[in-house]
Amino acid sequence: MITEKRIYVIHGFNASAGRHWFPWLKQKLTSDNKISVKVLDMPSPTEPKPEEWIGKLSESIEKLDQDTYFIAHSLGCIALLDYFETLKELPKIGGIIFVSGFNQKLVNIPEINDFIRTGIEYKKIINAATSRVVVTAVNDEIVPTEFSKELADCLEAKLFQLSAGGHFLDSDGFSEFPQIYEIVTSIISDKINTMQNFEIASVNFKNRMVMAPMVPFHLKANDDGSMSEKQIAHYSDFASRGMGLIISQTLSVSNKNSIDGGACVYNKNMHEPYLKEIVQKCHENKVRFFAQLGYPSISYFKGGSINDLSTSEIVTIREEFIKAALLCEEAGCDGIELHGANGFFLNMITSDPANKRSDQYGGSASNRARLIKEIIKEIKKSLKDDFLISYRFGCSWNLTLDLEIVNELVESGLDLIHVCSGIPNQKNLELPSDYEFNRTVYTASFLKTKINIPVIAVSEIRTMNRGNILLKNKVCDLVAYGRPFLADKNFIIESMRNPNYEPCFNCKYCFWYSDNSKCPAQRKLQNIQ
């Protein structure tokens, strides 16, 4: 519940409290009487002086604590940074939103150059402000978007880069600013939501939105298993779309068989360069990147089996997974995800119906989990603690059996689990009549109450608001989306305007599997644009 939040809005050069989107935002926020909003009228806005603006902030800010938030625009951002520099100690505050923020001289507005300081103690601000956000527009002709990106980097802040918006002035059409309203209400809410950051083993995720692993079927890898330029561009493009984590399509750890999409990760010279390129683009945008690793196999649902493999062949496969994980770490990936869902190899290994082996890798739940446990333990032994291991778990609709397997994996040092569909052990899982999500999400919620590692929920979540509901009810820790990103790359940005935005049409046949140019959702967007 929102309680006694104080928000200070600081305008920029040649502005006032009554211009642009400031009055609209104040009215929207104060409709909840537990939020106090002060839009400060800064002195001499056409001939601003640093000492006067800092003085205005000093006399206007009544209290600095975790219920205090700031929204600064343009020059107001620099004034706020300057104010923070005057404080010997900066107490914990709730958050800061910098709109068209910067801290560099602007050739076109020399009147504000006296505000620019070098040696800003950004670490002090990072430690004090729980939430830090920078909003910019690509077409800002006053403050180059590159300046805002640099400020976001200095503050380790979430960056929202809008494709249009200019300098967010009334002359740019911004007498209202719904995106800022959504960002503000998101960070001041006491409830967990998709845009709040998350930390696992000292690895910080800027938000809880995950792009689920999806093969771009219309794009093929090179013959040597390296990603093609188009595949690399596919991931590099998504890296700028605002999610906290991207999980790659399944990358083959072996050259034995082909895999959907054709991308591999078993040879350092051939496969490390493309990973490095994707990782660099992700990290430039403060996005974490996991490589999903899989052994190429025919799905259980198409007649695949693991029962004819010898024990020595299983051991060889184990070593291939470990070698691939080491390669991913050297390429700079933040972690890997072992693909154990959708009827493929590791899913068959852990599945009671699929695994009929009589050696140490078959039989009991402990034995069926043995291969994955050995992989996890060896990776953990060889790599740093901040290299994370996720497991995409294919649930069986038998909660008791699923928990048995998951407990085995947790004990081996797994960092997080990504609950997905798998090989059924029983025909169906009966859900409460009023349950709003599907059985995969229900299984995730069940496991969340039984284990002590983070859970990623996925499958037909569809909107940001539905993801927020899951997080609010502590069903999971992160929320993964697939088709919404395929339908609209700007799914997150649009959802900031409207949390119920649902871009995917949920067609019976998804054209992503053949020709994505025929996707009706994408065609609709293209017609609009």
Coordinates of N, CA and C in Angstrom, one line a residue, residues 9-13 42 53 57 70-84 96-102 112 115 167:
V9 N 9.2 17.6 -8.2 CA 9.4 17.7 -9.7 C 10.2 19.0 -9.9
I10 N 11.3 18.8 -10.7 CA 12.2 19.9 -10.9 C 12.3 20.2 -12.4
H11 N 11.8 21.3 -12.9 CA 11.8 21.7 -14.3 C 13.1 22.1 -14.8
G12 N 13.2 22.4 -16.1 CA 14.5 22.7 -16.7 C 14.6 24.2 -17.1
F13 N 15.5 24.4 -18.0 CA 15.8 25.8 -18.5 C 14.5 26.3 -19.3
M42 N 11.6 27.0 -10.2 CA 13.0 27.3 -10.0 C 13.2 28.8 -10.4
W53 N 19.6 27.9 -7.8 CA 18.8 26.6 -8.0 C 19.1 25.7 -6.9
L57 N 16.4 24.2 -4.0 CA 16.2 22.8 -3.6 C 16.5 22.6 -2.1
F70 N 12.3 11.9 -6.6 CA 12.6 13.1 -7.5 C 12.3 12.8 -8.9
I71 N 11.7 13.7 -9.6 CA 11.5 13.7 -11.1 C 12.1 15.0 -11.6
A72 N 13.2 14.9 -12.3 CA 13.9 16.1 -12.8 C 13.9 16.0 -14.4
H73 N 13.8 17.2 -14.9 CA 13.8 17.3 -16.4 C 14.9 18.2 -16.9
S74 N 15.7 17.7 -17.8 CA 16.7 18.5 -18.5 C 17.7 19.2 -17.5
L75 N 17.7 20.6 -17.4 CA 18.6 21.2 -16.5 C 18.3 20.9 -15.0
G76 N 17.0 20.6 -14.8 CA 16.7 20.1 -13.4 C 17.5 18.9 -13.0
C77 N 17.9 18.1 -13.9 CA 18.7 16.9 -13.6 C 20.1 17.3 -13.1
I78 N 20.7 18.2 -13.8 CA 22.0 18.7 -13.3 C 21.9 19.4 -12.0
A79 N 20.9 20.2 -11.8 CA 20.7 20.9 -10.5 C 20.6 20.0 -9.4
L80 N 19.8 18.9 -9.6 CA 19.7 17.9 -8.6 C 21.0 17.2 -8.3
L81 N 21.8 16.8 -9.3 CA 23.1 16.3 -9.1 C 24.0 17.2 -8.3
D82 N 23.9 18.5 -8.6 CA 24.7 19.5 -7.9 C 24.3 19.6 -6.5
Y83 N 23.0 19.6 -6.2 CA 22.5 19.6 -4.9 C 23.0 18.4 -4.0
F84 N 22.9 17.2 -4.6 CA 23.4 16.0 -3.9 C 24.9 16.2 -3.6
I96 N 14.9 8.2 -8.2 CA 15.1 9.4 -9.0 C 14.8 9.0 -10.4
I97 N 14.0 9.9 -11.1 CA 13.8 9.8 -12.6 C 14.3 11.0 -13.3
F98 N 15.3 10.8 -14.1 CA 15.9 11.9 -14.9 C 15.3 11.8 -16.3
V99 N 14.6 12.9 -16.7 CA 14.0 13.0 -18.1 C 14.9 13.9 -18.9
S100 N 15.4 13.4 -20.0 CA 16.3 14.1 -20.9 C 17.5 14.5 -20.0
G101 N 18.0 13.6 -19.2 CA 19.1 14.0 -18.3 C 20.4 14.0 -19.0
F102 N 21.3 14.8 -18.4 CA 22.7 14.9 -18.9 C 23.6 15.5 -17.9
I112 N 23.7 27.4 -19.5 CA 23.6 26.5 -18.4 C 25.0 25.8 -18.1
F115 N 26.5 25.1 -14.6 CA 25.9 24.1 -13.8 C 26.8 22.8 -13.9
H167 N 12.4 16.6 -26.9 CA 12.9 17.0 -25.5 C 11.7 16.9 -24.5

